[in-house]
Coordinates of C-alpha atoms in Angstrom, one line a residue:
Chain A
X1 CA 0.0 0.0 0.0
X2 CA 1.3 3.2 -0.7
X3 CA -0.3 5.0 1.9
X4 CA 2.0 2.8 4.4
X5 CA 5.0 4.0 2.1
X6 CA 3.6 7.2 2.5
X7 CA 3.5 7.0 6.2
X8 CA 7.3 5.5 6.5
X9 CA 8.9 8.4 4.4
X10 CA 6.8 11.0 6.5
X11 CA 8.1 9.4 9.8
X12 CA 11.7 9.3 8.5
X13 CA 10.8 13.2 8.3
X14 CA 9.0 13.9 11.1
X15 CA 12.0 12.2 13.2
X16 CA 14.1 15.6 12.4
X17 CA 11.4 17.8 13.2
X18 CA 11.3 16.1 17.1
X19 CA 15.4 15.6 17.3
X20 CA 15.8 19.8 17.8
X21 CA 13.1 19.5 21.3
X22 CA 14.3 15.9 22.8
X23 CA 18.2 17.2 22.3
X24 CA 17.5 21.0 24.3
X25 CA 15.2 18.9 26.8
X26 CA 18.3 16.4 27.7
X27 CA 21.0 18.9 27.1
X28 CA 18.9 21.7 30.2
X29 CA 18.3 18.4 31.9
X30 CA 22.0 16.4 32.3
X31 CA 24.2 19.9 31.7
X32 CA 22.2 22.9 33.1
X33 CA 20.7 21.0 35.9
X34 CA 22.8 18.0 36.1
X35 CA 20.1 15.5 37.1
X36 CA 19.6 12.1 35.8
X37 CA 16.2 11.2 34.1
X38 CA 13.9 9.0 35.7
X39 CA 12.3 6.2 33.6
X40 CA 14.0 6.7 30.8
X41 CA 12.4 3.9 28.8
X42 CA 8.8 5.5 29.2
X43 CA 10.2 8.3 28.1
X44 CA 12.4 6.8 24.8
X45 CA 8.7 5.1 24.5
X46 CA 7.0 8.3 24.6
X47 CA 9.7 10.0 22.0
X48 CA 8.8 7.0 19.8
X49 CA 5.3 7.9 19.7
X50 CA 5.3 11.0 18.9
X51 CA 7.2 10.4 16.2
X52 CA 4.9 8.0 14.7
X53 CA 1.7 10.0 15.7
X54 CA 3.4 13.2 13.8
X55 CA 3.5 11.0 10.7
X56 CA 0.3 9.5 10.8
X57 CA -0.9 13.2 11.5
X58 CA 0.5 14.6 8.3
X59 CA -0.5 11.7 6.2
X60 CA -3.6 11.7 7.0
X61 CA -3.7 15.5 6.7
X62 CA -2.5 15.0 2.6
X63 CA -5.4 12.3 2.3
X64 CA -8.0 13.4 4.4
X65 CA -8.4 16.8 5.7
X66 CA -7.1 19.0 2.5
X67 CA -8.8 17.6 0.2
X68 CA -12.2 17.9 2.5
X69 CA -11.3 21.7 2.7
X70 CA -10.7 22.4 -0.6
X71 CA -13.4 19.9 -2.0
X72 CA -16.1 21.7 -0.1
X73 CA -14.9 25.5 -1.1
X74 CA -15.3 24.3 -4.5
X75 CA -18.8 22.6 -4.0
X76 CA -20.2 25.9 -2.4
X77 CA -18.6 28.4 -4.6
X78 CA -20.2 26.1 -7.5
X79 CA -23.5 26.4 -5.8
X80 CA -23.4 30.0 -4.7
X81 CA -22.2 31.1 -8.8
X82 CA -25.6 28.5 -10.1
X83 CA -27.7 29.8 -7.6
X84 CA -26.9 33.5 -8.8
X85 CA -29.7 35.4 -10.2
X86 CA -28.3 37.3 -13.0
X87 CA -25.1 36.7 -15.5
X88 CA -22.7 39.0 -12.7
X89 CA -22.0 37.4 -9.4
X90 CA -22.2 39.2 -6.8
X91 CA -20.6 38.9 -3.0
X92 CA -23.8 38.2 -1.5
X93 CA -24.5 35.1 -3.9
X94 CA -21.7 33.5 -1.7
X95 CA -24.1 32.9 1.5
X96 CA -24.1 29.5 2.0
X97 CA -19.6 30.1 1.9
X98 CA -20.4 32.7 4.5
X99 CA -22.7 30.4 6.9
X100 CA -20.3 27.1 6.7
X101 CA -17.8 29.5 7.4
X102 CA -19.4 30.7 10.7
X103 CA -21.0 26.9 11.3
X104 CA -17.2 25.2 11.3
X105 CA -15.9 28.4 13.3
X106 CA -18.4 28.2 15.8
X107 CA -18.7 24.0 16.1
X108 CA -15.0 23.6 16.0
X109 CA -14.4 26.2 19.1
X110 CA -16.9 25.5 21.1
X111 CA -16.1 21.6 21.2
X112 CA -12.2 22.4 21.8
X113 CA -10.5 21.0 24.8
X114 CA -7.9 23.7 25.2
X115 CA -11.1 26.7 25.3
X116 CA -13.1 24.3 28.7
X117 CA -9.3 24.3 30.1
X118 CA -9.4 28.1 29.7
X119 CA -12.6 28.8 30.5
X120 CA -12.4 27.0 34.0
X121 CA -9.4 29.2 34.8
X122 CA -10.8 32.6 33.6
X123 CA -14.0 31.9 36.2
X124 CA -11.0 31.4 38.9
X125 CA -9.1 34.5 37.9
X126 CA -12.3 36.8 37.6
X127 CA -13.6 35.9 40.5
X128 CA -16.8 33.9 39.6
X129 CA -17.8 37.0 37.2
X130 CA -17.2 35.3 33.8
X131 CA -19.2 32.1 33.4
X132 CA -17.1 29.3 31.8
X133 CA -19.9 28.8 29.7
X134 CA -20.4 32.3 28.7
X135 CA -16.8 32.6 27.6
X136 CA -17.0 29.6 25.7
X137 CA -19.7 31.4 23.6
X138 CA -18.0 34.6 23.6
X139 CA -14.6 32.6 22.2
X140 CA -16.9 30.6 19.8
X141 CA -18.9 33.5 18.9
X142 CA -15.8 35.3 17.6
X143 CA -13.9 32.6 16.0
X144 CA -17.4 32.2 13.6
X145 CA -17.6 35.5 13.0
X146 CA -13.8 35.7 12.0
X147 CA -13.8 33.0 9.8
X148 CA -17.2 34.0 7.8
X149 CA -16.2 37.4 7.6
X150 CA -12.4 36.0 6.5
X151 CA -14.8 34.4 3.2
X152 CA -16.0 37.7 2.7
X153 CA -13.0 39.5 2.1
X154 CA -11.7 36.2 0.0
X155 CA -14.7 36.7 -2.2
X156 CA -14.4 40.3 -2.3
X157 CA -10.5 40.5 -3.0
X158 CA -10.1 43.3 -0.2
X159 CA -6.4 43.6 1.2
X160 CA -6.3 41.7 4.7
X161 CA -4.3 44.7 6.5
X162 CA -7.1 47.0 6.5
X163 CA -9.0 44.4 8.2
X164 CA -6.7 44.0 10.3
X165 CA -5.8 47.2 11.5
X166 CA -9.5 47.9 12.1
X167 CA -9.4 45.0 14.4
X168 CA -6.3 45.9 16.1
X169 CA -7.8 49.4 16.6
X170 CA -11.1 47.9 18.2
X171 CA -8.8 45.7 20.5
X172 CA -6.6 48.6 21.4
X173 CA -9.8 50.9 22.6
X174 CA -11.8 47.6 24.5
X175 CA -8.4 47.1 25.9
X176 CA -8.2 50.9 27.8
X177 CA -12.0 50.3 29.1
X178 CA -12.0 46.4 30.1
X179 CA -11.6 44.9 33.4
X180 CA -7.7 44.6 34.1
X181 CA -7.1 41.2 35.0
X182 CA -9.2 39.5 32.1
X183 CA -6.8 41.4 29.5
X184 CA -3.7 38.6 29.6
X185 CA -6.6 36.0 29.4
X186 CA -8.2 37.6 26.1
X187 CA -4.9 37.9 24.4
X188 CA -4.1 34.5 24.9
X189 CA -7.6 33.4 24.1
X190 CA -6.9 34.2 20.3
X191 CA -4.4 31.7 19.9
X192 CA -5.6 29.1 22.3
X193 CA -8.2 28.3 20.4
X194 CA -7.2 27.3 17.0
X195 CA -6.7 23.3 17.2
X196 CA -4.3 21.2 15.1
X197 CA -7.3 20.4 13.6
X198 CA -9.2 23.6 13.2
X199 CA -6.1 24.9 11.7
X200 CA -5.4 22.9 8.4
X201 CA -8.9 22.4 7.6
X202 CA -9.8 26.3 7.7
X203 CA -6.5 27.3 5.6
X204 CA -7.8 24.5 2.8
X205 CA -11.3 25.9 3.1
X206 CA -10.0 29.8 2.1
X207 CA -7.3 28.4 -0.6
X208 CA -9.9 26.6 -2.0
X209 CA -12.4 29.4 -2.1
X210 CA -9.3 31.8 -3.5
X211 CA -9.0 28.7 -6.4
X212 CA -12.3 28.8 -7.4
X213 CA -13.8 32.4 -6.9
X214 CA -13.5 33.8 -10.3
X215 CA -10.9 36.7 -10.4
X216 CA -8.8 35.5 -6.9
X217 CA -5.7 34.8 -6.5
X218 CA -4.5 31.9 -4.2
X219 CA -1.4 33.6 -3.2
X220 CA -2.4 37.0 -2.8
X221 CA -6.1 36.2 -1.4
X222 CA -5.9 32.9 0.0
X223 CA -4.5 33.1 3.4
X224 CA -5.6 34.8 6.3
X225 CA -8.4 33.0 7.6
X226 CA -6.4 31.8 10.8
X227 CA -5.4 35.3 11.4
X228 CA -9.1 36.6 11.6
X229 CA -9.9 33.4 14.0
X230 CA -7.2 34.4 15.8
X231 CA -8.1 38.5 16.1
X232 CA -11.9 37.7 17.1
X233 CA -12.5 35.9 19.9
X234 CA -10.0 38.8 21.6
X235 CA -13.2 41.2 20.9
X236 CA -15.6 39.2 22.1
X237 CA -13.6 38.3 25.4
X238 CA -12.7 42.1 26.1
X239 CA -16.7 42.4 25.4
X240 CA -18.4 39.2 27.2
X241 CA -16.0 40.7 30.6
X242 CA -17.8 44.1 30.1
X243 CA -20.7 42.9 29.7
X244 CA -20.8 40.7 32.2
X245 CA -18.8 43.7 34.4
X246 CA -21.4 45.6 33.6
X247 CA -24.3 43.1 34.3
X248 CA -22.5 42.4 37.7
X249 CA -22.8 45.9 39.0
X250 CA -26.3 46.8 37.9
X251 CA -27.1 43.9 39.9
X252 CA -25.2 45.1 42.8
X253 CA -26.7 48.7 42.5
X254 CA -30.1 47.7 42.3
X255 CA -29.6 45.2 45.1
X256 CA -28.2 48.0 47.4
X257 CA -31.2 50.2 46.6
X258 CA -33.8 47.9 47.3
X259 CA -32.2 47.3 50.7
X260 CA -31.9 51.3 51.0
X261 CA -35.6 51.6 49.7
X262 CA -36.9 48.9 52.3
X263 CA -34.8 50.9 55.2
X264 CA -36.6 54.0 54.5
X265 CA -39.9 52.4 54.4
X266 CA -39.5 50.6 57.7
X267 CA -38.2 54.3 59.2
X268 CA -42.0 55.6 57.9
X269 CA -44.2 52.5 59.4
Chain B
X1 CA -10.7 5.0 31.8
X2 CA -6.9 4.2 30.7
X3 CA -5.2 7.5 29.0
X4 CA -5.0 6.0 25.7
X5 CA -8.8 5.7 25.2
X6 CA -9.6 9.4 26.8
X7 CA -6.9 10.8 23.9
X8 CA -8.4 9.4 21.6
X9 CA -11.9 10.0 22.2
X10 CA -10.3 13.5 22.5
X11 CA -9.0 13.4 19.0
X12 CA -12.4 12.4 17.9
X13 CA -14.2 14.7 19.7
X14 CA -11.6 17.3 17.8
X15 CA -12.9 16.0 14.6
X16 CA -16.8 14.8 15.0
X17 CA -17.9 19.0 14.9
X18 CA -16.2 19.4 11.8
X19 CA -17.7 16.0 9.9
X20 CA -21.0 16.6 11.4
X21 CA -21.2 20.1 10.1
X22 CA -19.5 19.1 6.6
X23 CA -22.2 16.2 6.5
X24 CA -25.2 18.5 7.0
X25 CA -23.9 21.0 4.2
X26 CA -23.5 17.9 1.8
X27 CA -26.8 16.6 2.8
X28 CA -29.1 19.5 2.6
X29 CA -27.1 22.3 0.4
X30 CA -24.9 21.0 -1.7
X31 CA -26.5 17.1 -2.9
X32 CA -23.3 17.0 -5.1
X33 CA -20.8 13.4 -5.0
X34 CA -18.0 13.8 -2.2
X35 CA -15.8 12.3 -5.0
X36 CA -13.2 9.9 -3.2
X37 CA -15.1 9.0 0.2
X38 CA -12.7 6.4 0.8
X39 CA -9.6 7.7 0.3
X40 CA -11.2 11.3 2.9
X41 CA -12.2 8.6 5.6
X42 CA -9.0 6.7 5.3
X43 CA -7.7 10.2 5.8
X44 CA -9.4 10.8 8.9
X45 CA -8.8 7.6 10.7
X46 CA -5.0 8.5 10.4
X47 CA -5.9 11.7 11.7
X48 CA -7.6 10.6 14.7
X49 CA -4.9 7.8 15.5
X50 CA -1.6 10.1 14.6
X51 CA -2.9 12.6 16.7
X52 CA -3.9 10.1 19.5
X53 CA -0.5 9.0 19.1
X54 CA 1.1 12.4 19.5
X55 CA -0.5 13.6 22.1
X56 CA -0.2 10.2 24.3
X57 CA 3.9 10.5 23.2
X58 CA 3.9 14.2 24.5
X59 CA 2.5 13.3 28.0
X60 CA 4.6 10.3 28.5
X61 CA 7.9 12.3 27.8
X62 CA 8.1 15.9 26.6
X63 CA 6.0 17.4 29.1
X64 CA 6.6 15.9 32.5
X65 CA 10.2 17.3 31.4
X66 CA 9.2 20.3 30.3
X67 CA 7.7 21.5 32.8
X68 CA 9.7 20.1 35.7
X69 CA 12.5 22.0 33.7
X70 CA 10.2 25.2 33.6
X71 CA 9.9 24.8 36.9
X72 CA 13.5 24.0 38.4
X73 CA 15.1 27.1 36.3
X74 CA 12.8 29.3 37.2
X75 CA 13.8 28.5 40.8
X76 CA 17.4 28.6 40.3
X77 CA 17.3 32.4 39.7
X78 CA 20.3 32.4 37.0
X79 CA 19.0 34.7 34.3
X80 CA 21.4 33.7 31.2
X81 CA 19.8 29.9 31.7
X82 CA 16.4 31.4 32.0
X83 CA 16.6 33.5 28.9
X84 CA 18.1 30.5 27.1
X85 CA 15.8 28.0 28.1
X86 CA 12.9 30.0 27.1
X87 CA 14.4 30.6 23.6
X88 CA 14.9 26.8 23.1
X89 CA 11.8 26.2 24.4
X90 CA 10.0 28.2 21.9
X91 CA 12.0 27.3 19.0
X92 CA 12.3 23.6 19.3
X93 CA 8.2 23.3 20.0
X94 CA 7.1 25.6 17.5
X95 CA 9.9 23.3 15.1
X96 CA 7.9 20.4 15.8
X97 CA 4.2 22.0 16.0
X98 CA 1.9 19.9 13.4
X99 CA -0.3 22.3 12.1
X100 CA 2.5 24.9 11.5
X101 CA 4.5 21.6 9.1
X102 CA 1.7 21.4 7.4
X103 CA 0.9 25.1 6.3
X104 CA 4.3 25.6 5.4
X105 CA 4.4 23.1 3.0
X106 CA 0.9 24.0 1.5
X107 CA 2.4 27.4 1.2
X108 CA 4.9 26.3 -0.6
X109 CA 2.6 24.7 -3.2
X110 CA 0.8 27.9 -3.5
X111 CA 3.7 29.6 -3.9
X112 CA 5.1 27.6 -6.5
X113 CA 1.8 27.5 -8.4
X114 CA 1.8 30.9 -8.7
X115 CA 5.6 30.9 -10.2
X116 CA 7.0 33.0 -7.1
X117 CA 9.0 30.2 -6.7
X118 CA 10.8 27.6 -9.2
X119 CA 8.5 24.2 -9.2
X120 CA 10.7 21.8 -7.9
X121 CA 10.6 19.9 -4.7
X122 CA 14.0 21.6 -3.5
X123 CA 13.0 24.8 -4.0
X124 CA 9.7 23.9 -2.2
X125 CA 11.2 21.9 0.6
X126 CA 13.7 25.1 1.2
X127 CA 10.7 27.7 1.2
X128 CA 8.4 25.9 3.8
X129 CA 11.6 25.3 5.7
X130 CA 12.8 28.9 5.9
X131 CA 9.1 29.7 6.9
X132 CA 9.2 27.6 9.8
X133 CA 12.7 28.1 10.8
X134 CA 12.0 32.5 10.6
X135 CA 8.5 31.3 13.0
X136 CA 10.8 29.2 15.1
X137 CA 13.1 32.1 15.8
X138 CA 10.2 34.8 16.0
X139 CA 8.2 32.3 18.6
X140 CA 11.6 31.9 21.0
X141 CA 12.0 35.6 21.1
X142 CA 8.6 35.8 22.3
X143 CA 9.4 33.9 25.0
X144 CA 12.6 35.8 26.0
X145 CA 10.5 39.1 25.7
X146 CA 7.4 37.6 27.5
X147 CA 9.9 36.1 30.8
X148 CA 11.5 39.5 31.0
X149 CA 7.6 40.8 31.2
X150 CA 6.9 38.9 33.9
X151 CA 10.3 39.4 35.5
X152 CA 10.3 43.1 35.2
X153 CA 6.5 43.6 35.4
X154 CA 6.3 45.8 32.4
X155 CA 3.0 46.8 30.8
X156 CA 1.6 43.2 28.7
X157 CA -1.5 45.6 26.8
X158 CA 1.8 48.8 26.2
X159 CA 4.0 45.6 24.4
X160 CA 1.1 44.4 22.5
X161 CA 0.1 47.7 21.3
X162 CA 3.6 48.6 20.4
X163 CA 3.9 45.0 18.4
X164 CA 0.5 46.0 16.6
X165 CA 2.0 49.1 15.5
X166 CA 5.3 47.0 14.4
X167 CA 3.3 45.3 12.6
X168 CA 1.3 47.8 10.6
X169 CA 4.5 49.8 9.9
X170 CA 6.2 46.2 8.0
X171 CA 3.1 45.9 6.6
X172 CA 3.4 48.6 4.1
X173 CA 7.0 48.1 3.3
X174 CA 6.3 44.2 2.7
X175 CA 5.9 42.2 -0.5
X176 CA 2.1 41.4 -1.1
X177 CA 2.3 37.7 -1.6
X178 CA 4.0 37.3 2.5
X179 CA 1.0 39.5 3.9
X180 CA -1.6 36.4 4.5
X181 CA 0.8 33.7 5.3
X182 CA 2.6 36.4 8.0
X183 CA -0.5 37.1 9.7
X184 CA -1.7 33.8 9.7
X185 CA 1.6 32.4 10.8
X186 CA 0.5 33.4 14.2
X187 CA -1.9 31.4 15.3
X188 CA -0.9 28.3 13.4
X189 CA 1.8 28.6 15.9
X190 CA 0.5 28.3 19.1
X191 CA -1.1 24.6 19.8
X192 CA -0.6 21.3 20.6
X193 CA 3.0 21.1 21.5
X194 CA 3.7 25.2 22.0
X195 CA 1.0 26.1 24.6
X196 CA 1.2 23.8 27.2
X197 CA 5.0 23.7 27.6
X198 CA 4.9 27.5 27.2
X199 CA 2.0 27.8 30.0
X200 CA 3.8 25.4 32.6
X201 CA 6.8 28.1 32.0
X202 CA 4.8 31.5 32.7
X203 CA 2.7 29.9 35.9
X204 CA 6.3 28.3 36.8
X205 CA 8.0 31.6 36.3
X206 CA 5.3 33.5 38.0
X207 CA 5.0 31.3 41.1
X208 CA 8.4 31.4 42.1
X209 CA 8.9 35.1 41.8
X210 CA 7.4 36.9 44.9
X211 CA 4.6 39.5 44.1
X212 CA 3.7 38.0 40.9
X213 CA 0.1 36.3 40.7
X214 CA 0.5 33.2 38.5
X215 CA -3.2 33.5 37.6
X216 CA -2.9 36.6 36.3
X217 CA 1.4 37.3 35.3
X218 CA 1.7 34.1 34.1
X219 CA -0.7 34.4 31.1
X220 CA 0.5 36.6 27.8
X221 CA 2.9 34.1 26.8
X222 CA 1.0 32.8 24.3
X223 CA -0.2 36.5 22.9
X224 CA 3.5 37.1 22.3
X225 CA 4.1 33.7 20.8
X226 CA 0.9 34.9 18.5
X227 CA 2.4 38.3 17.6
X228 CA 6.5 38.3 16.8
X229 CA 5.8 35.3 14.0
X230 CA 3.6 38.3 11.9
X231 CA 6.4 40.7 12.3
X232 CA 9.4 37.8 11.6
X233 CA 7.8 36.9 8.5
X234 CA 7.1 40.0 7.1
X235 CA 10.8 40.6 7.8
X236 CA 11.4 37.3 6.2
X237 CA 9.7 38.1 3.1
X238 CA 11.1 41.8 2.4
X239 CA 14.5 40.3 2.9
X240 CA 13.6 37.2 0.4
X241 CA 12.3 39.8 -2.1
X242 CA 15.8 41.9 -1.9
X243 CA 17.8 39.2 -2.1

């Protein structure tokens, strides 16, 4: 089988991108810190492993998760172009692009171990005031609207910078008005979230749309998508904590003037 | 529940979302022939089990190491070892970071498609190679600049700001084609292998140093590690095009 051919060469490959870790691990451990390693087998075993997985990883990459990508960017720009009312297709024929983009954003995110890991943490720093849940929307909630609107400006052909500063401006302002201590976590939310799976699979989906929308250019238009999955959820962190922030001390005014009104009431009886 | 079994139902959980929601687009949008079904399931079988694989490898050795070694130089105090740690740390991870192996090479292929490069597997092989090698680098400077944060207490929103504007200002001096692939270079980066090892250092590094919070100081790693790739690779590709 060639796939197993495949695999072997990949492996052979993958062996030189682990050597430069395993060395610096064993040169801190034995010359920095001059300690011996315990259970060295398990870890030789472990090195093995990951090896192996790495290969099997990429492989299946090639066969299966590239192809998907790019198959289904080709399938809806297909649909979206036959769908098209007149002869001129225009952005907003590309819909159903637009909703698959925010569908695999959202389903992806919201599903991803690393975000519950985060999540739990973010309800320790804040105090109780952000909801694991509610940040797992928020995150979710961003990365869906980053990746659809990533198709957009694919199918329109717009440069990426502009985007991006315009995001980078909106970060900077939420930034000077959120609640200090969630700021490290929303910066670090943006690149939590996009999984080794997440990853490959969204840059196929926005070559493949660059391939097949007429007039776009696969090397000009088709990256970026990561970078807009990336910049998104850090919005809608910042504004789920102000929100919530904001939410939280409502509550707590309203509270204190109820128990203010009732005092005043009990002063008249 | 043995580990092997919870990665792996991990790993699928990773990838049922993305089939389910690919299967209900086929089903009710698109109607069209998914062309070679076998050859995309066979695909994401060796998905599942590589990953599984991986994962299970990186628990057994590389990060009980990690981060006991994260942990034991950030005691010792010695600054020239901490600063060198934290660049190998970050440059041999973000070296051997899946998803980052993979989008160098398809950036290659696009590259080479669209004649910005010559055709052939060399020149391919040295393109994705440089990428990852100029992310490698940018990643394990992050991680010198983000322990001297934590060490020194300096503003984490006044460096991102200041990276931002970095950023921007390479942006109009860089070649077109490196644009996407620089800013999406950052968050391919930071993921399987990068962010725990990279976590275990900041909380490690935060912990032992007295009036740091770990919850809070340790975090911001990773939003470094997500913003010096962008500026390295626009670097890398305005050099590239004057050479």
């Amino acid at each position: 089988m060639d796939l197993i051919a495949g695999a072997i060469r990949t492996v052979a490959s993958t062996t030189l991108d682990v050597l430069p870790v395993a060395i610096f691990l064993f040169f801190f451990h034995y010359v920095v810190l001059e300690r011996k390693l315990a259970n060295r087998n398990r870890i030789a075993f472990g090195f093995c492993l990951v090896v192996v997985g790495l290969g099997f990883f990429l492989v299946g990459l090639e066969r299966g998760l590239f192809p998907l990508g790019r198959l289904m960017a080709e399938q809806l720009t297909s649909v979206s172009i036959e769908q098209a009312l007149g002869v001129q297709v225009y952005w907003s024929d590309y819909y159903w692009v637009y909703l698959f983009g925010f569908a695999v954003g959202f389903g992806c995110t919201f599903a991803e171990p690393a975000l519950v890991a985060v999540a739990m943490k973010a309800q320790a720093v804040s105090g109780g005031a952000v909801h694991p849940w509610g940040l797992r929307i928020a995150v979710a909630l961003g990365v869906a609207i980053g990746v659809a609107l990533g198709c957009l400006r694919i199918v329109t052909g717009t440069p990426l910078h502009w985007y991006i500063i315009a995001a980078y401006l909106v970060v900077v302002l939420q930034t000077a008005f959120a609640p200090r201590q969630i700021v490290p976590l929303a910066y670090d939310s943006g690149g939590v979230t996009t999984s080794t799976v997440t990853v490959p699979l969204v840059t196929a989906l926005g070559l493949g749309l660059s391939e097949h929308v007429p007039g776009r250019n696969p090397l000009l238009d088709g990256f970026g998508l990561i970078a807009f999955a990336c910049l998104f959820p850090i919005m809608s962190v910042l504004a789920y904590a102000q929100l919530s922030g904001f939410i939280e001390q409502r509550r707590l005014r309203r509270a204190r003037h109820q128990i203010t009104g009732s005092d005043i009431r009990s002063e008249e009886d | 529940m043995s580990p092997v079994w919870r990665l792996l139902l991990g790993s699928v959980k990773d990838l049922v979302p993305i089939l389910l929601i690919i299967s209900v687009f086929q089903v009710f949008v698109l109607r069209q022939p998914i062309g070679d079904l076998a050859a995309l399931l066979e695909g994401a079988v060796f998905v599942v089990i590589g990953l599984t694989l991986f994962v299970y490898g990186l628990e057994l050795a590389l990060f009980p190491i990690g981060e006991a070694l994260a942990h034991a130089l950030a005691r010792k105090g010695s600054l020239t070892w901490l600063v060198l740690f934290a660049f190998a740390l970050g440059f041999g991870t973000t070296i051997a970071e899946p998803a980052l192996i993979a989008v160098a090479a398809e950036a290659a292929d696009v590259a080479a498609n669209a004649g910005a490069i010559a055709a052939s597997d060399e020149s391919r092989g040295d393109y994705a190679r440089g990428l990852r090698i100029t992310v490698a680098l940018s990643v394990g400077v992050a991680l010198i600049l983000g322990v001297f944060r934590i060490i020194t207490g300096w503003s984490l929103p006044l460096m991102i700001i200041g990276g931002y504007v970095l950023v921007m200002l390479l942006t109009i001096f860089s070649p077109r084609e490196i644009v996407g692939i620089a800013y999406d270079s950052g968050g391919v980066t930071t993921s399987t292998v990068t962010v725990p090892l990279v976590t275990a250092l900041g909380v490690g590094l935060a912990s032992s140093l007295e009036g740091r919070n770990p919850m809070t100081d340790g975090f911001g790693l990773i939003a470094f590690a997500s913003l010096t790739p962008i500026i390295f690779v626009l670097g890398y590709g305005m050099v590239a095009a004057w050479i």
